Coordinates of N, CA and C in Angstrom, one line a residue:
M18 N 68.6 -2.0 -43.2 CA 68.1 -2.2 -41.8 C 67.4 -3.6 -41.8
E19 N 67.8 -4.4 -40.9 CA 67.3 -5.8 -40.9 C 66.3 -5.9 -39.7
A20 N 65.1 -6.3 -40.0 CA 64.1 -6.5 -38.9 C 64.4 -7.8 -38.2
F21 N 63.9 -8.0 -37.0 CA 64.0 -9.2 -36.2 C 63.4 -10.4 -37.0
P22 N 64.0 -11.6 -36.9 CA 63.5 -12.7 -37.7 C 62.0 -13.1 -37.6
D23 N 61.4 -12.9 -36.5 CA 60.0 -13.4 -36.4 C 59.0 -12.3 -36.7
C24 N 59.4 -11.1 -37.1 CA 58.5 -10.0 -37.5 C 58.0 -10.2 -38.9
P25 N 56.7 -9.9 -39.1 CA 56.1 -10.1 -40.4 C 56.7 -9.1 -41.4
P26 N 56.9 -9.5 -42.6 CA 57.4 -8.5 -43.6 C 56.3 -7.4 -43.8
F27 N 56.8 -6.3 -44.2 CA 55.9 -5.1 -44.3 C 54.7 -5.4 -45.3
D28 N 55.0 -6.2 -46.3 CA 53.9 -6.5 -47.3 C 52.8 -7.4 -46.8
V29 N 53.0 -8.0 -45.6 CA 52.0 -8.9 -45.0 C 51.1 -8.0 -44.1
C30 N 51.6 -6.9 -43.6 CA 50.8 -6.0 -42.8 C 49.9 -5.1 -43.6
S31 N 48.9 -4.6 -43.0 CA 48.0 -3.7 -43.7 C 48.8 -2.5 -44.3
P32 N 48.4 -1.9 -45.4 CA 49.1 -0.7 -45.9 C 49.4 0.4 -44.9
N33 N 48.4 0.7 -44.0 CA 48.5 1.7 -43.0 C 49.6 1.4 -42.0
L34 N 49.6 0.1 -41.5 CA 50.5 -0.3 -40.5 C 51.9 -0.4 -41.2
A35 N 52.0 -0.9 -42.4 CA 53.3 -1.1 -43.1 C 54.0 0.3 -43.3
A36 N 53.2 1.3 -43.6 CA 53.8 2.7 -43.8 C 54.4 3.1 -42.5
S37 N 53.7 2.9 -41.3 CA 54.3 3.3 -40.0 C 55.5 2.5 -39.7
L38 N 55.5 1.2 -40.0 CA 56.7 0.4 -39.7 C 57.9 0.8 -40.6
R39 N 57.6 1.2 -41.8 CA 58.7 1.7 -42.6 C 59.3 3.0 -42.0
Q40 N 58.5 3.8 -41.5 CA 59.0 5.0 -40.8 C 59.9 4.6 -39.6
L41 N 59.5 3.7 -38.9 CA 60.3 3.2 -37.7 C 61.6 2.7 -38.2
S42 N 61.6 2.0 -39.3 CA 62.9 1.3 -39.8 C 63.9 2.4 -40.3
L43 N 63.5 3.6 -40.5 CA 64.4 4.7 -41.0 C 65.2 5.3 -39.9
Y44 N 64.9 5.0 -38.7 CA 65.7 5.6 -37.6 C 67.1 5.0 -37.5
S45 N 68.1 5.8 -37.3 CA 69.5 5.3 -37.3 C 70.0 5.2 -35.9
G46 N 69.2 5.3 -34.9 CA 69.6 5.2 -33.5 C 68.3 5.1 -32.6
S47 N 68.6 5.0 -31.3 CA 67.4 4.9 -30.4 C 66.5 6.1 -30.5
L48 N 65.3 5.9 -30.3 CA 64.3 7.0 -30.4 C 64.3 7.8 -29.1
N49 N 64.1 9.1 -29.1 CA 63.9 9.9 -27.9 C 62.4 10.0 -27.6
Q50 N 62.1 10.6 -26.5 CA 60.7 10.8 -26.1 C 59.9 11.5 -27.1
E51 N 60.4 12.5 -27.7 CA 59.6 13.2 -28.7 C 59.3 12.4 -30.0
Q52 N 60.3 11.6 -30.4 CA 60.1 10.7 -31.5 C 59.1 9.6 -31.2
I53 N 59.1 9.1 -30.0 CA 58.1 8.1 -29.6 C 56.7 8.7 -29.6
L54 N 56.6 9.9 -29.1 CA 55.3 10.6 -29.1 C 54.8 10.9 -30.6
Q55 N 55.7 11.3 -31.4 CA 55.4 11.6 -32.8 C 54.9 10.3 -33.5
F56 N 55.6 9.2 -33.3 CA 55.2 7.9 -33.9 C 53.7 7.6 -33.4
H57 N 53.5 7.6 -32.1 CA 52.1 7.3 -31.6 C 51.1 8.2 -32.1
R58 N 51.4 9.5 -32.2 CA 50.4 10.5 -32.7 C 50.1 10.3 -34.2
A59 N 51.1 9.9 -34.9 CA 50.9 9.8 -36.4 C 50.2 8.5 -36.7
L60 N 50.4 7.4 -35.9 CA 49.8 6.1 -36.2 C 48.3 6.1 -35.8
R61 N 47.5 5.7 -36.8 CA 46.0 5.7 -36.6 C 45.6 4.2 -36.9
P62 N 45.9 3.3 -36.0 CA 45.6 1.9 -36.4 C 44.1 1.6 -36.3
T63 N 43.7 0.8 -37.2 CA 42.3 0.3 -37.2 C 42.3 -1.0 -36.5
R64 N 41.2 -1.5 -36.2 CA 41.1 -2.9 -35.6 C 41.6 -3.9 -36.6
E65 N 41.4 -3.7 -37.9 CA 41.8 -4.6 -38.9 C 43.4 -4.6 -39.0
D66 N 44.0 -3.4 -38.8 CA 45.5 -3.3 -38.9 C 46.1 -4.2 -37.8
L67 N 45.5 -4.2 -36.6 CA 46.0 -4.9 -35.5 C 45.5 -6.3 -35.3
A68 N 44.5 -6.7 -36.1 CA 43.9 -8.0 -35.9 C 44.9 -9.2 -35.9
P69 N 45.9 -9.2 -36.8 CA 46.8 -10.3 -36.8 C 47.7 -10.5 -35.5
F70 N 47.7 -9.4 -34.7 CA 48.5 -9.4 -33.5 C 47.7 -9.5 -32.2
R71 N 46.4 -9.6 -32.3 CA 45.5 -9.6 -31.2 C 45.4 -11.1 -30.7
R72 N 46.2 -11.5 -29.8 CA 46.2 -12.8 -29.2 C 46.1 -12.7 -27.7
F73 N 45.1 -13.3 -27.1 CA 44.9 -13.3 -25.7 C 45.2 -14.7 -25.1
D74 N 45.4 -14.7 -23.8 CA 45.6 -15.9 -23.0 C 44.9 -15.7 -21.7
D75 N 44.1 -16.7 -21.4 CA 43.3 -16.6 -20.1 C 44.1 -16.6 -18.9
A76 N 45.3 -17.2 -19.0 CA 46.2 -17.4 -17.8 C 47.1 -16.1 -17.5
R77 N 47.5 -15.4 -18.6 CA 48.3 -14.2 -18.4 C 48.2 -13.3 -19.6
Y78 N 48.6 -12.1 -19.5 CA 48.5 -11.2 -20.6 C 49.6 -11.6 -21.7
C79 N 49.3 -11.3 -22.9 CA 50.2 -11.7 -24.0 C 50.9 -10.5 -24.6
R80 N 52.2 -10.7 -24.9 CA 53.0 -9.7 -25.6 C 53.2 -10.2 -27.0
N81 N 52.6 -9.5 -28.0 CA 52.6 -9.9 -29.4 C 53.5 -8.9 -30.2
R82 N 54.5 -9.4 -30.8 CA 55.5 -8.5 -31.5 C 54.9 -8.2 -32.9
I83 N 55.0 -6.9 -33.2 CA 54.6 -6.4 -34.5 C 55.9 -6.1 -35.3
Y84 N 56.9 -5.5 -34.6 CA 58.1 -5.1 -35.3 C 59.3 -5.0 -34.3
R85 N 60.5 -5.3 -34.8 CA 61.7 -5.1 -34.0 C 62.9 -5.0 -34.9
D86 N 63.7 -4.0 -34.6 CA 65.0 -3.9 -35.2 C 66.0 -3.5 -34.0
E87 N 67.2 -3.1 -34.4 CA 68.2 -2.9 -33.3 C 67.9 -1.6 -32.5
H88 N 67.0 -0.7 -33.0 CA 66.7 0.6 -32.4 C 65.4 0.6 -31.6
C89 N 64.4 -0.2 -32.0 CA 63.1 -0.1 -31.4 C 62.3 -1.4 -31.5
E90 N 61.3 -1.5 -30.8 CA 60.4 -2.7 -30.8 C 59.0 -2.2 -30.6
L91 N 58.1 -2.7 -31.4 CA 56.6 -2.4 -31.2 C 55.9 -3.7 -30.9
L92 N 55.2 -3.6 -29.8 CA 54.4 -4.8 -29.3 C 53.0 -4.4 -29.1
L93 N 52.1 -5.4 -29.3 CA 50.7 -5.2 -29.0 C 50.4 -6.1 -27.8
L94 N 50.1 -5.6 -26.6 CA 49.8 -6.4 -25.4 C 48.3 -6.5 -25.3
C95 N 47.9 -7.8 -25.0 CA 46.5 -8.1 -24.9 C 46.2 -8.7 -23.5
W96 N 45.3 -8.0 -22.8 CA 45.0 -8.3 -21.4 C 43.5 -8.7 -21.2
R97 N 43.3 -9.8 -20.5 CA 41.9 -10.1 -20.1 C 41.7 -9.4 -18.7
D98 N 40.4 -9.3 -18.3 CA 40.2 -8.6 -17.1 C 40.8 -9.3 -15.9
G99 N 41.4 -8.6 -15.0 CA 42.1 -9.1 -13.8 C 43.6 -9.4 -14.0
Q100 N 44.1 -9.3 -15.3 CA 45.5 -9.5 -15.5 C 46.3 -8.2 -15.3
R101 N 47.5 -8.4 -14.8 CA 48.4 -7.3 -14.5 C 49.8 -7.7 -14.6
S102 N 50.7 -6.7 -14.8 CA 52.1 -6.9 -14.9 C 52.7 -6.9 -13.5
P103 N 53.8 -7.4 -13.3 CA 54.5 -7.2 -12.0 C 54.9 -5.7 -11.9
I104 N 55.3 -5.3 -10.8 CA 55.9 -3.9 -10.6 C 57.3 -4.0 -11.3
H105 N 57.5 -3.0 -12.2 CA 58.8 -3.1 -13.0 C 59.2 -1.7 -13.5
N106 N 60.4 -1.7 -14.0 CA 60.8 -0.6 -14.8 C 61.4 -1.1 -16.1
H107 N 61.8 -0.3 -17.0 CA 62.3 -0.7 -18.4 C 63.8 -0.4 -18.5
K108 N 64.5 -0.7 -17.5 CA 65.9 -0.4 -17.4 C 66.7 -0.3 -18.7
G109 N 66.9 1.0 -19.1 CA 67.7 1.2 -20.4 C 66.8 1.5 -21.6
S110 N 65.5 1.3 -21.5 CA 64.6 1.6 -22.6 C 63.5 2.6 -22.3
L111 N 63.2 3.5 -23.2 CA 62.0 4.3 -23.1 C 60.8 3.5 -23.6
C112 N 59.7 3.8 -23.1 CA 58.5 3.1 -23.5 C 57.3 4.0 -23.7
G113 N 56.7 4.0 -24.9 CA 55.5 4.8 -25.1 C 54.4 3.8 -25.1
V114 N 53.4 4.0 -24.3 CA 52.2 3.1 -24.1 C 51.0 3.8 -24.6
R115 N 50.3 3.2 -25.5 CA 49.0 3.8 -26.0 C 47.9 2.8 -25.8
V116 N 46.8 3.2 -25.2 CA 45.7 2.4 -25.0 C 44.9 2.4 -26.2
I117 N 44.7 1.2 -26.8 CA 44.0 1.0 -28.0 C 42.5 0.7 -27.8
E118 N 42.3 -0.2 -26.8 CA 40.9 -0.6 -26.5 C 40.8 -0.9 -24.9
G119 N 39.7 -0.5 -24.3 CA 39.5 -0.7 -22.9 C 40.1 0.4 -22.1
V120 N 40.3 0.1 -20.8 CA 40.8 1.1 -19.8 C 41.9 0.4 -19.0
A121 N 43.1 1.0 -19.1 CA 44.3 0.5 -18.4 C 44.3 1.2 -17.1
T122 N 44.8 0.5 -16.0 CA 45.1 1.1 -14.7 C 46.6 1.1 -14.5
E123 N 47.2 2.2 -14.4 CA 48.6 2.3 -14.2 C 48.9 2.9 -12.8
T124 N 49.7 2.1 -12.0 CA 50.1 2.6 -10.7 C 51.6 2.9 -10.8
V125 N 51.9 4.1 -10.5 CA 53.3 4.6 -10.5 C 53.8 4.5 -9.1
F126 N 55.1 4.0 -8.9 CA 55.7 3.8 -7.6 C 56.9 4.7 -7.5
E127 N 57.3 4.9 -6.3 CA 58.6 5.6 -6.0 C 59.3 4.8 -4.8
T128 N 60.6 4.9 -4.8 CA 61.3 4.3 -3.7 C 61.5 5.3 -2.6
T129 N 61.2 4.9 -1.4 CA 61.3 5.8 -0.3 C 62.7 5.8 0.2
L130 N 63.1 6.8 1.1 CA 64.4 6.8 1.7 C 64.8 5.5 2.4
S131 N 63.9 4.8 2.9 CA 64.2 3.5 3.6 C 64.3 2.4 2.6
G132 N 64.1 2.6 1.3 CA 64.3 1.6 0.3 C 62.9 0.8 0.0
Q133 N 61.9 1.2 0.7 CA 60.6 0.6 0.4 C 59.9 1.3 -0.8
L134 N 59.0 0.5 -1.4 CA 58.2 1.1 -2.5 C 56.9 1.7 -2.0
A135 N 56.6 2.8 -2.5 CA 55.3 3.4 -2.2 C 54.6 3.8 -3.5
A136 N 53.3 3.6 -3.5 CA 52.5 4.0 -4.6 C 52.4 5.5 -4.6
R137 N 52.7 6.1 -5.7 CA 52.7 7.6 -5.8 C 51.4 8.1 -6.4
E138 N 50.9 7.3 -7.4 CA 49.7 7.7 -8.2 C 49.1 6.5 -8.9
T139 N 47.8 6.4 -8.9 CA 47.1 5.4 -9.7 C 46.2 6.2 -10.6
R140 N 46.2 5.8 -11.9 CA 45.4 6.5 -12.9 C 44.8 5.6 -13.9
E141 N 43.6 5.9 -14.3 CA 42.9 5.1 -15.4 C 43.2 5.8 -16.7
L142 N 43.6 5.0 -17.7 CA 43.9 5.4 -19.0 C 43.0 4.8 -20.0
A143 N 42.1 5.7 -20.5 CA 41.0 5.2 -21.4 C 41.6 5.1 -22.8
A144 N 40.9 4.4 -23.7 CA 41.3 4.3 -25.1 C 41.7 5.6 -25.7
G145 N 42.9 5.6 -26.3 CA 43.4 6.9 -26.9 C 44.5 7.5 -26.0
S146 N 44.5 7.1 -24.7 CA 45.5 7.7 -23.8 C 46.9 7.2 -24.3
L147 N 47.9 8.1 -24.0 CA 49.3 7.8 -24.3 C 50.2 8.3 -23.2
V148 N 51.0 7.4 -22.7 CA 52.0 7.8 -21.7 C 53.4 7.3 -22.1
I149 N 54.4 8.1 -21.7 CA 55.8 7.7 -21.9 C 56.4 7.4 -20.6
N150 N 57.0 6.2 -20.5 CA 57.7 5.9 -19.3 C 59.2 5.9 -19.5
G151 N 59.9 6.6 -18.6 CA 61.4 6.7 -18.7 C 61.9 5.3 -18.2
H152 N 63.2 5.1 -18.5 CA 63.8 3.8 -18.3 C 63.8 3.4 -16.8
L153 N 63.8 4.4 -15.9 CA 63.8 4.0 -14.5 C 62.5 4.3 -13.8
D154 N 61.5 4.7 -14.5 CA 60.1 4.9 -13.9 C 59.6 3.5 -13.5
I155 N 59.1 3.4 -12.3 CA 58.6 2.1 -11.7 C 57.1 2.2 -11.8
H156 N 56.5 1.2 -12.4 CA 55.0 1.1 -12.5 C 54.5 -0.3 -12.7
Q157 N 53.2 -0.4 -12.6 CA 52.5 -1.6 -12.8 C 51.3 -1.3 -13.7
V158 N 51.0 -2.1 -14.7 CA 49.9 -1.9 -15.6 C 48.9 -3.0 -15.3
A159 N 47.6 -2.7 -15.3 CA 46.6 -3.8 -15.0 C 45.3 -3.5 -15.8
N160 N 44.6 -4.6 -16.0 CA 43.2 -4.5 -16.6 C 42.3 -4.8 -15.4
L161 N 41.8 -3.7 -14.8 CA 40.9 -3.9 -13.7 C 39.4 -3.7 -14.1
Q162 N 39.1 -3.8 -15.4 CA 37.7 -3.6 -15.9 C 36.9 -4.8 -15.4
A163 N 35.7 -4.6 -15.2 CA 34.7 -5.6 -14.8 C 34.1 -6.2 -16.0
D164 N 33.4 -7.3 -15.8 CA 32.5 -7.9 -16.8 C 33.2 -8.4 -18.1
G165 N 34.5 -8.9 -18.0 CA 35.1 -9.5 -19.1 C 35.7 -8.5 -20.1
G166 N 35.8 -7.2 -19.7 CA 36.3 -6.2 -20.6 C 37.8 -6.4 -21.0
D167 N 38.1 -6.6 -22.3 CA 39.5 -6.7 -22.7 C 40.2 -5.4 -22.7
L168 N 41.5 -5.5 -22.6 CA 42.4 -4.3 -22.7 C 43.4 -4.6 -23.8
V169 N 43.7 -3.7 -24.7 CA 44.7 -3.8 -25.7 C 45.5 -2.5 -25.7
T170 N 46.9 -2.7 -25.5 CA 47.8 -1.6 -25.4 C 48.9 -1.8 -26.5
L171 N 49.4 -0.7 -27.0 CA 50.4 -0.7 -28.0 C 51.7 -0.1 -27.4
H172 N 52.8 -0.8 -27.3 CA 54.0 -0.4 -26.6 C 55.2 -0.2 -27.6
L173 N 55.8 0.9 -27.7 CA 57.0 1.2 -28.5 C 58.1 1.3 -27.5
Y174 N 59.1 0.4 -27.5 CA 60.3 0.4 -26.7 C 61.5 0.9 -27.5
S175 N 62.3 1.7 -27.0 CA 63.5 2.1 -27.7 C 64.6 2.4 -26.7
P176 N 65.7 1.7 -26.8 CA 66.0 0.5 -27.6 C 65.1 -0.6 -27.2
P177 N 65.1 -1.8 -28.0 CA 64.2 -2.9 -27.6 C 64.5 -3.3 -26.1
L178 N 63.5 -3.7 -25.5 CA 63.6 -4.1 -24.1 C 64.5 -5.3 -23.9
S179 N 65.5 -5.1 -23.1 CA 66.4 -6.3 -22.9 C 66.8 -6.4 -21.4
R180 N 66.5 -5.4 -20.6 CA 66.8 -5.5 -19.2 C 65.7 -4.8 -18.4
M181 N 65.4 -5.2 -17.3 CA 64.4 -4.6 -16.4 C 64.6 -4.9 -15.0
E182 N 64.1 -4.1 -14.1 CA 64.1 -4.5 -12.7 C 62.7 -4.8 -12.3
L183 N 62.5 -5.9 -11.6 CA 61.2 -6.3 -11.0 C 61.2 -6.0 -9.6
F184 N 60.1 -5.5 -9.0 CA 60.1 -5.0 -7.7 C 59.0 -5.8 -6.9
G185 N 59.2 -6.0 -5.6 CA 58.2 -6.4 -4.7 C 58.0 -5.2 -3.7
M186 N 57.1 -5.3 -2.8 CA 56.9 -4.3 -1.8 C 58.1 -4.2 -0.8
E187 N 58.9 -5.2 -0.7 CA 60.0 -5.2 0.2 C 61.3 -5.1 -0.6
P188 N 62.3 -4.3 -0.1 CA 63.6 -4.1 -0.9 C 64.3 -5.4 -1.3
Q189 N 64.2 -6.5 -0.5 CA 64.9 -7.7 -0.8 C 64.2 -8.4 -2.0
Q190 N 63.0 -8.0 -2.4 CA 62.3 -8.6 -3.5 C 62.7 -8.0 -4.9
R191 N 63.6 -7.0 -4.9 CA 64.0 -6.4 -6.1 C 65.0 -7.2 -6.8
R192 N 64.9 -7.4 -8.1 CA 65.8 -8.1 -8.9 C 65.9 -7.6 -10.3
V193 N 67.0 -7.8 -11.0 CA 67.2 -7.4 -12.3 C 67.0 -8.6 -13.2
Q194 N 66.2 -8.4 -14.3 CA 65.9 -9.5 -15.2 C 66.6 -9.1 -16.5
V195 N 67.5 -10.0 -17.0 CA 68.1 -9.7 -18.3 C 67.4 -10.6 -19.3
L196 N 66.9 -10.1 -20.4 CA 66.1 -10.8 -21.4 C 66.8 -11.0 -22.7
D197 N 66.8 -12.2 -23.2 CA 67.2 -12.4 -24.6 C 66.1 -11.9 -25.6
D198 N 64.9 -12.1 -25.1 CA 63.7 -11.8 -26.0 C 62.6 -11.5 -25.0
C199 N 62.1 -10.3 -25.0 CA 61.0 -9.9 -24.0 C 59.7 -10.7 -24.2
L200 N 59.5 -11.4 -25.3 CA 58.3 -12.2 -25.5 C 58.3 -13.4 -24.6
E201 N 59.5 -13.8 -24.2 CA 59.7 -15.0 -23.4 C 59.4 -14.8 -21.9
F202 N 59.3 -13.5 -21.5 CA 59.1 -13.2 -20.1 C 57.9 -12.2 -20.0
Q203 N 57.0 -12.5 -19.1 CA 55.9 -11.6 -18.9 C 56.2 -10.6 -17.9
I204 N 56.3 -9.3 -18.4 CA 56.5 -8.2 -17.4 C 55.3 -7.5 -17.2

């Protein structure tokens, strides 16, 4: 199994993280929801494990790749207060999101019969929270903490994220984004 070219070799990662990445590399196909849950539940990352991937940007949140192969991709997303993703889905990929540090605010949307988007639920996800988003689930993630509180989230996509739909509040604002590499596009 060959990892994506810009992923660090396992021996560069902490032993704890390397062991988890080796487990990911053993899958011979896309992960299902239960396998994504099992991965997140088994992984007990320390701050030191994730330190090499903790990169922030004051202008927009950062997507930092930890691992990628043809079946899955693991990213650490780092958010300053006030940063948020566009409204989107993960067209074709499941995504398990675990809050590592801070409090994430997730707003889940649904499409009404008239084609408009409506917010169905907004919830705060504290450190340790884990949610799985289906490939057509529409949501927005934000760091709405006050006083400079950072947010760090760990995302496992399977298969790796390569397509998504971006949404606006009006139907004509909907568009599909095809990605060569999801690090190049901020979702």
